[in-house]
Amino acid sequence: MKQEQEKTRYSEADLQEFKGIILDKMRIAREELSSLATSLSSPNANGTDDTAGTYKTLEDGSATLEKEQINQLAARQKKFIEQLEAALVRIENKTYGVCRETGKLIPKERLRAVPHTTLSMEAKLKQ
């Protein structure tokens, strides 16, 4: 008689569910990245070109800070998209959902919330 073995990977149906979640998140992330890129490339739309020059210095500093913040958001979005793409590769390799520290399956609830994760909560909390 065979003993009941603990699952070591997710079924094809589970992997397809996660793939759908990841593709949705990627679509949204790419739209947000595109929006950030558009706001970076467009000139200051505040319409302050005709105001007194004394405000120009403050305006320039504010615009620079805003561009830096947008650049940081864009960099974060790019990293998030790369992590989602890596998760799709793991789905294709049938290694998706396996904790890289413990080797155990990451619970579905965690994967639905953070589909690009490679760590179970157990391993994450040890970090």
JSON list of N, CA and C in Angstrom, two decimals, residues 56-101:
[
{"chain": "A", "resi": 56, "resn": "LYS", "atom": "N", "xyz": [9.61, 80.91, -9.74]},
{"chain": "A", "resi": 56, "resn": "LYS", "atom": "CA", "xyz": [10.23, 79.93, -10.66]},
{"chain": "A", "resi": 56, "resn": "LYS", "atom": "C", "xyz": [11.18, 78.99, -9.93]},
{"chain": "A", "resi": 57, "resn": "THR", "atom": "N", "xyz": [11.99, 79.49, -9.02]},
{"chain": "A", "resi": 57, "resn": "THR", "atom": "CA", "xyz": [12.95, 78.66, -8.30]},
{"chain": "A", "resi": 57, "resn": "THR", "atom": "C", "xyz": [12.24, 77.61, -7.46]},
{"chain": "A", "resi": 58, "resn": "LEU", "atom": "N", "xyz": [11.21, 78.03, -6.74]},
{"chain": "A", "resi": 58, "resn": "LEU", "atom": "CA", "xyz": [10.43, 77.08, -5.95]},
{"chain": "A", "resi": 58, "resn": "LEU", "atom": "C", "xyz": [9.76, 76.06, -6.85]},
{"chain": "A", "resi": 59, "resn": "GLU", "atom": "N", "xyz": [9.25, 76.54, -7.95]},
{"chain": "A", "resi": 59, "resn": "GLU", "atom": "CA", "xyz": [8.58, 75.67, -8.92]},
{"chain": "A", "resi": 59, "resn": "GLU", "atom": "C", "xyz": [9.54, 74.60, -9.45]},
{"chain": "A", "resi": 60, "resn": "ASP", "atom": "N", "xyz": [10.76, 75.02, -9.79]},
{"chain": "A", "resi": 60, "resn": "ASP", "atom": "CA", "xyz": [11.76, 74.10, -10.32]},
{"chain": "A", "resi": 60, "resn": "ASP", "atom": "C", "xyz": [12.12, 73.03, -9.28]},
{"chain": "A", "resi": 61, "resn": "GLY", "atom": "N", "xyz": [12.32, 73.46, -8.03]},
{"chain": "A", "resi": 61, "resn": "GLY", "atom": "CA", "xyz": [12.64, 72.50, -6.97]},
{"chain": "A", "resi": 61, "resn": "GLY", "atom": "C", "xyz": [11.53, 71.51, -6.76]},
{"chain": "A", "resi": 62, "resn": "SER", "atom": "N", "xyz": [10.30, 71.99, -6.78]},
{"chain": "A", "resi": 62, "resn": "SER", "atom": "CA", "xyz": [9.14, 71.13, -6.60]},
{"chain": "A", "resi": 62, "resn": "SER", "atom": "C", "xyz": [9.02, 70.13, -7.76]},
{"chain": "A", "resi": 63, "resn": "ALA", "atom": "N", "xyz": [9.23, 70.63, -8.97]},
{"chain": "A", "resi": 63, "resn": "ALA", "atom": "CA", "xyz": [9.14, 69.78, -10.16]},
{"chain": "A", "resi": 63, "resn": "ALA", "atom": "C", "xyz": [10.22, 68.70, -10.13]},
{"chain": "A", "resi": 64, "resn": "THR", "atom": "N", "xyz": [11.43, 69.07, -9.68]},
{"chain": "A", "resi": 64, "resn": "THR", "atom": "CA", "xyz": [12.53, 68.10, -9.59]},
{"chain": "A", "resi": 64, "resn": "THR", "atom": "C", "xyz": [12.20, 67.00, -8.59]},
{"chain": "A", "resi": 65, "resn": "LEU", "atom": "N", "xyz": [11.68, 67.40, -7.43]},
{"chain": "A", "resi": 65, "resn": "LEU", "atom": "CA", "xyz": [11.31, 66.43, -6.41]},
{"chain": "A", "resi": 65, "resn": "LEU", "atom": "C", "xyz": [10.22, 65.49, -6.92]},
{"chain": "A", "resi": 66, "resn": "GLU", "atom": "N", "xyz": [9.24, 66.06, -7.60]},
{"chain": "A", "resi": 66, "resn": "GLU", "atom": "CA", "xyz": [8.15, 65.24, -8.14]},
{"chain": "A", "resi": 66, "resn": "GLU", "atom": "C", "xyz": [8.68, 64.24, -9.17]},
{"chain": "A", "resi": 67, "resn": "LYS", "atom": "N", "xyz": [9.59, 64.69, -10.04]},
{"chain": "A", "resi": 67, "resn": "LYS", "atom": "CA", "xyz": [10.18, 63.79, -11.04]},
{"chain": "A", "resi": 67, "resn": "LYS", "atom": "C", "xyz": [10.96, 62.66, -10.37]},
{"chain": "A", "resi": 68, "resn": "GLU", "atom": "N", "xyz": [11.69, 62.98, -9.31]},
{"chain": "A", "resi": 68, "resn": "GLU", "atom": "CA", "xyz": [12.43, 61.94, -8.58]},
{"chain": "A", "resi": 68, "resn": "GLU", "atom": "C", "xyz": [11.48, 60.91, -8.00]},
{"chain": "A", "resi": 69, "resn": "GLN", "atom": "N", "xyz": [10.39, 61.38, -7.42]},
{"chain": "A", "resi": 69, "resn": "GLN", "atom": "CA", "xyz": [9.40, 60.47, -6.84]},
{"chain": "A", "resi": 69, "resn": "GLN", "atom": "C", "xyz": [8.77, 59.59, -7.92]},
{"chain": "A", "resi": 70, "resn": "ILE", "atom": "N", "xyz": [8.46, 60.19, -9.06]},
{"chain": "A", "resi": 70, "resn": "ILE", "atom": "CA", "xyz": [7.87, 59.43, -10.16]},
{"chain": "A", "resi": 70, "resn": "ILE", "atom": "C", "xyz": [8.88, 58.40, -10.67]},
{"chain": "A", "resi": 71, "resn": "ASN", "atom": "N", "xyz": [10.16, 58.79, -10.77]},
{"chain": "A", "resi": 71, "resn": "ASN", "atom": "CA", "xyz": [11.20, 57.85, -11.19]},
{"chain": "A", "resi": 71, "resn": "ASN", "atom": "C", "xyz": [11.30, 56.67, -10.23]},
{"chain": "A", "resi": 72, "resn": "GLN", "atom": "N", "xyz": [11.21, 56.94, -8.92]},
{"chain": "A", "resi": 72, "resn": "GLN", "atom": "CA", "xyz": [11.25, 55.86, -7.92]},
{"chain": "A", "resi": 72, "resn": "GLN", "atom": "C", "xyz": [10.06, 54.93, -8.08]},
{"chain": "A", "resi": 73, "resn": "LEU", "atom": "N", "xyz": [8.88, 55.51, -8.28]},
{"chain": "A", "resi": 73, "resn": "LEU", "atom": "CA", "xyz": [7.68, 54.68, -8.49]},
{"chain": "A", "resi": 73, "resn": "LEU", "atom": "C", "xyz": [7.82, 53.83, -9.75]},
{"chain": "A", "resi": 74, "resn": "ALA", "atom": "N", "xyz": [8.35, 54.44, -10.80]},
{"chain": "A", "resi": 74, "resn": "ALA", "atom": "CA", "xyz": [8.53, 53.71, -12.06]},
{"chain": "A", "resi": 74, "resn": "ALA", "atom": "C", "xyz": [9.53, 52.56, -11.88]},
{"chain": "A", "resi": 75, "resn": "ALA", "atom": "N", "xyz": [10.61, 52.81, -11.14]},
{"chain": "A", "resi": 75, "resn": "ALA", "atom": "CA", "xyz": [11.60, 51.76, -10.90]},
{"chain": "A", "resi": 75, "resn": "ALA", "atom": "C", "xyz": [10.97, 50.61, -10.10]},
{"chain": "A", "resi": 76, "resn": "ARG", "atom": "N", "xyz": [10.14, 50.96, -9.12]},
{"chain": "A", "resi": 76, "resn": "ARG", "atom": "CA", "xyz": [9.45, 49.93, -8.34]},
{"chain": "A", "resi": 76, "resn": "ARG", "atom": "C", "xyz": [8.51, 49.11, -9.21]},
{"chain": "A", "resi": 77, "resn": "GLN", "atom": "N", "xyz": [7.80, 49.79, -10.10]},
{"chain": "A", "resi": 77, "resn": "GLN", "atom": "CA", "xyz": [6.87, 49.10, -11.00]},
{"chain": "A", "resi": 77, "resn": "GLN", "atom": "C", "xyz": [7.64, 48.15, -11.93]},
{"chain": "A", "resi": 78, "resn": "LYS", "atom": "N", "xyz": [8.78, 48.60, -12.45]},
{"chain": "A", "resi": 78, "resn": "LYS", "atom": "CA", "xyz": [9.60, 47.75, -13.33]},
{"chain": "A", "resi": 78, "resn": "LYS", "atom": "C", "xyz": [10.06, 46.50, -12.58]},
{"chain": "A", "resi": 79, "resn": "LYS", "atom": "N", "xyz": [10.50, 46.69, -11.34]},
{"chain": "A", "resi": 79, "resn": "LYS", "atom": "CA", "xyz": [10.95, 45.55, -10.54]},
{"chain": "A", "resi": 79, "resn": "LYS", "atom": "C", "xyz": [9.80, 44.59, -10.28]},
{"chain": "A", "resi": 80, "resn": "PHE", "atom": "N", "xyz": [8.61, 45.13, -9.98]},
{"chain": "A", "resi": 80, "resn": "PHE", "atom": "CA", "xyz": [7.43, 44.31, -9.74]},
{"chain": "A", "resi": 80, "resn": "PHE", "atom": "C", "xyz": [7.09, 43.49, -10.99]},
{"chain": "A", "resi": 81, "resn": "ILE", "atom": "N", "xyz": [7.14, 44.13, -12.16]},
{"chain": "A", "resi": 81, "resn": "ILE", "atom": "CA", "xyz": [6.85, 43.44, -13.42]},
{"chain": "A", "resi": 81, "resn": "ILE", "atom": "C", "xyz": [7.87, 42.33, -13.66]},
{"chain": "A", "resi": 82, "resn": "GLU", "atom": "N", "xyz": [9.15, 42.60, -13.37]},
{"chain": "A", "resi": 82, "resn": "GLU", "atom": "CA", "xyz": [10.19, 41.57, -13.52]},
{"chain": "A", "resi": 82, "resn": "GLU", "atom": "C", "xyz": [9.92, 40.38, -12.59]},
{"chain": "A", "resi": 83, "resn": "GLN", "atom": "N", "xyz": [9.48, 40.67, -11.37]},
{"chain": "A", "resi": 83, "resn": "GLN", "atom": "CA", "xyz": [9.17, 39.59, -10.42]},
{"chain": "A", "resi": 83, "resn": "GLN", "atom": "C", "xyz": [7.98, 38.77, -10.91]},
{"chain": "A", "resi": 84, "resn": "LEU", "atom": "N", "xyz": [6.98, 39.44, -11.49]},
{"chain": "A", "resi": 84, "resn": "LEU", "atom": "CA", "xyz": [5.82, 38.72, -12.03]},
{"chain": "A", "resi": 84, "resn": "LEU", "atom": "C", "xyz": [6.23, 37.86, -13.23]},
{"chain": "A", "resi": 85, "resn": "GLU", "atom": "N", "xyz": [7.12, 38.40, -14.07]},
{"chain": "A", "resi": 85, "resn": "GLU", "atom": "CA", "xyz": [7.62, 37.63, -15.22]},
{"chain": "A", "resi": 85, "resn": "GLU", "atom": "C", "xyz": [8.38, 36.39, -14.76]},
{"chain": "A", "resi": 86, "resn": "ALA", "atom": "N", "xyz": [9.17, 36.55, -13.70]},
{"chain": "A", "resi": 86, "resn": "ALA", "atom": "CA", "xyz": [9.90, 35.41, -13.14]},
{"chain": "A", "resi": 86, "resn": "ALA", "atom": "C", "xyz": [8.93, 34.37, -12.59]},
{"chain": "A", "resi": 87, "resn": "ALA", "atom": "N", "xyz": [7.83, 34.83, -12.01]},
{"chain": "A", "resi": 87, "resn": "ALA", "atom": "CA", "xyz": [6.81, 33.89, -11.50]},
{"chain": "A", "resi": 87, "resn": "ALA", "atom": "C", "xyz": [6.18, 33.11, -12.65]},
{"chain": "A", "resi": 88, "resn": "LEU", "atom": "N", "xyz": [5.97, 33.76, -13.80]},
{"chain": "A", "resi": 88, "resn": "LEU", "atom": "CA", "xyz": [5.44, 33.05, -14.97]},
{"chain": "A", "resi": 88, "resn": "LEU", "atom": "C", "xyz": [6.41, 31.97, -15.44]},
{"chain": "A", "resi": 89, "resn": "VAL", "atom": "N", "xyz": [7.69, 32.26, -15.38]},
{"chain": "A", "resi": 89, "resn": "VAL", "atom": "CA", "xyz": [8.71, 31.26, -15.75]},
{"chain": "A", "resi": 89, "resn": "VAL", "atom": "C", "xyz": [8.62, 30.07, -14.80]},
{"chain": "A", "resi": 90, "resn": "ARG", "atom": "N", "xyz": [8.45, 30.34, -13.51]},
{"chain": "A", "resi": 90, "resn": "ARG", "atom": "CA", "xyz": [8.33, 29.26, -12.53]},
{"chain": "A", "resi": 90, "resn": "ARG", "atom": "C", "xyz": [7.08, 28.43, -12.79]},
{"chain": "A", "resi": 91, "resn": "ILE", "atom": "N", "xyz": [6.01, 29.07, -13.26]},
{"chain": "A", "resi": 91, "resn": "ILE", "atom": "CA", "xyz": [4.79, 28.32, -13.60]},
{"chain": "A", "resi": 91, "resn": "ILE", "atom": "C", "xyz": [5.10, 27.38, -14.76]},
{"chain": "A", "resi": 92, "resn": "GLU", "atom": "N", "xyz": [5.78, 27.89, -15.78]},
{"chain": "A", "resi": 92, "resn": "GLU", "atom": "CA", "xyz": [6.14, 27.06, -16.94]},
{"chain": "A", "resi": 92, "resn": "GLU", "atom": "C", "xyz": [7.04, 25.90, -16.52]},
{"chain": "A", "resi": 93, "resn": "ASN", "atom": "N", "xyz": [7.92, 26.15, -15.56]},
{"chain": "A", "resi": 93, "resn": "ASN", "atom": "CA", "xyz": [8.85, 25.11, -15.07]},
{"chain": "A", "resi": 93, "resn": "ASN", "atom": "C", "xyz": [8.21, 24.18, -14.04]},
{"chain": "A", "resi": 94, "resn": "LYS", "atom": "N", "xyz": [6.97, 24.48, -13.67]},
{"chain": "A", "resi": 94, "resn": "LYS", "atom": "CA", "xyz": [6.24, 23.70, -12.65]},
{"chain": "A", "resi": 94, "resn": "LYS", "atom": "C", "xyz": [6.88, 23.80, -11.27]},
{"chain": "A", "resi": 95, "resn": "THR", "atom": "N", "xyz": [7.64, 24.88, -11.03]},
{"chain": "A", "resi": 95, "resn": "THR", "atom": "CA", "xyz": [8.25, 25.07, -9.71]},
{"chain": "A", "resi": 95, "resn": "THR", "atom": "C", "xyz": [7.56, 26.18, -8.94]},
{"chain": "A", "resi": 96, "resn": "TYR", "atom": "N", "xyz": [6.52, 26.76, -9.52]},
{"chain": "A", "resi": 96, "resn": "TYR", "atom": "CA", "xyz": [5.81, 27.87, -8.88]},
{"chain": "A", "resi": 96, "resn": "TYR", "atom": "C", "xyz": [5.14, 27.41, -7.59]},
{"chain": "A", "resi": 97, "resn": "GLY", "atom": "N", "xyz": [5.24, 28.28, -6.57]},
{"chain": "A", "resi": 97, "resn": "GLY", "atom": "CA", "xyz": [4.55, 28.01, -5.32]},
{"chain": "A", "resi": 97, "resn": "GLY", "atom": "C", "xyz": [5.34, 27.17, -4.34]},
{"chain": "A", "resi": 98, "resn": "VAL", "atom": "N", "xyz": [6.58, 26.85, -4.69]},
{"chain": "A", "resi": 98, "resn": "VAL", "atom": "CA", "xyz": [7.44, 26.08, -3.79]},
{"chain": "A", "resi": 98, "resn": "VAL", "atom": "C", "xyz": [8.39, 27.05, -3.12]},
{"chain": "A", "resi": 99, "resn": "CYS", "atom": "N", "xyz": [8.42, 27.05, -1.79]},
{"chain": "A", "resi": 99, "resn": "CYS", "atom": "CA", "xyz": [9.28, 27.95, -1.03]},
{"chain": "A", "resi": 99, "resn": "CYS", "atom": "C", "xyz": [10.74, 27.63, -1.32]},
{"chain": "A", "resi": 100, "resn": "ARG", "atom": "N", "xyz": [11.52, 28.65, -1.65]},
{"chain": "A", "resi": 100, "resn": "ARG", "atom": "CA", "xyz": [12.94, 28.42, -1.98]},
{"chain": "A", "resi": 100, "resn": "ARG", "atom": "C", "xyz": [13.78, 28.14, -0.75]},
{"chain": "A", "resi": 101, "resn": "GLU", "atom": "N", "xyz": [13.25, 28.39, 0.44]},
{"chain": "A", "resi": 101, "resn": "GLU", "atom": "CA", "xyz": [13.98, 28.10, 1.68]},
{"chain": "A", "resi": 101, "resn": "GLU", "atom": "C", "xyz": [13.61, 26.74, 2.26]}
]
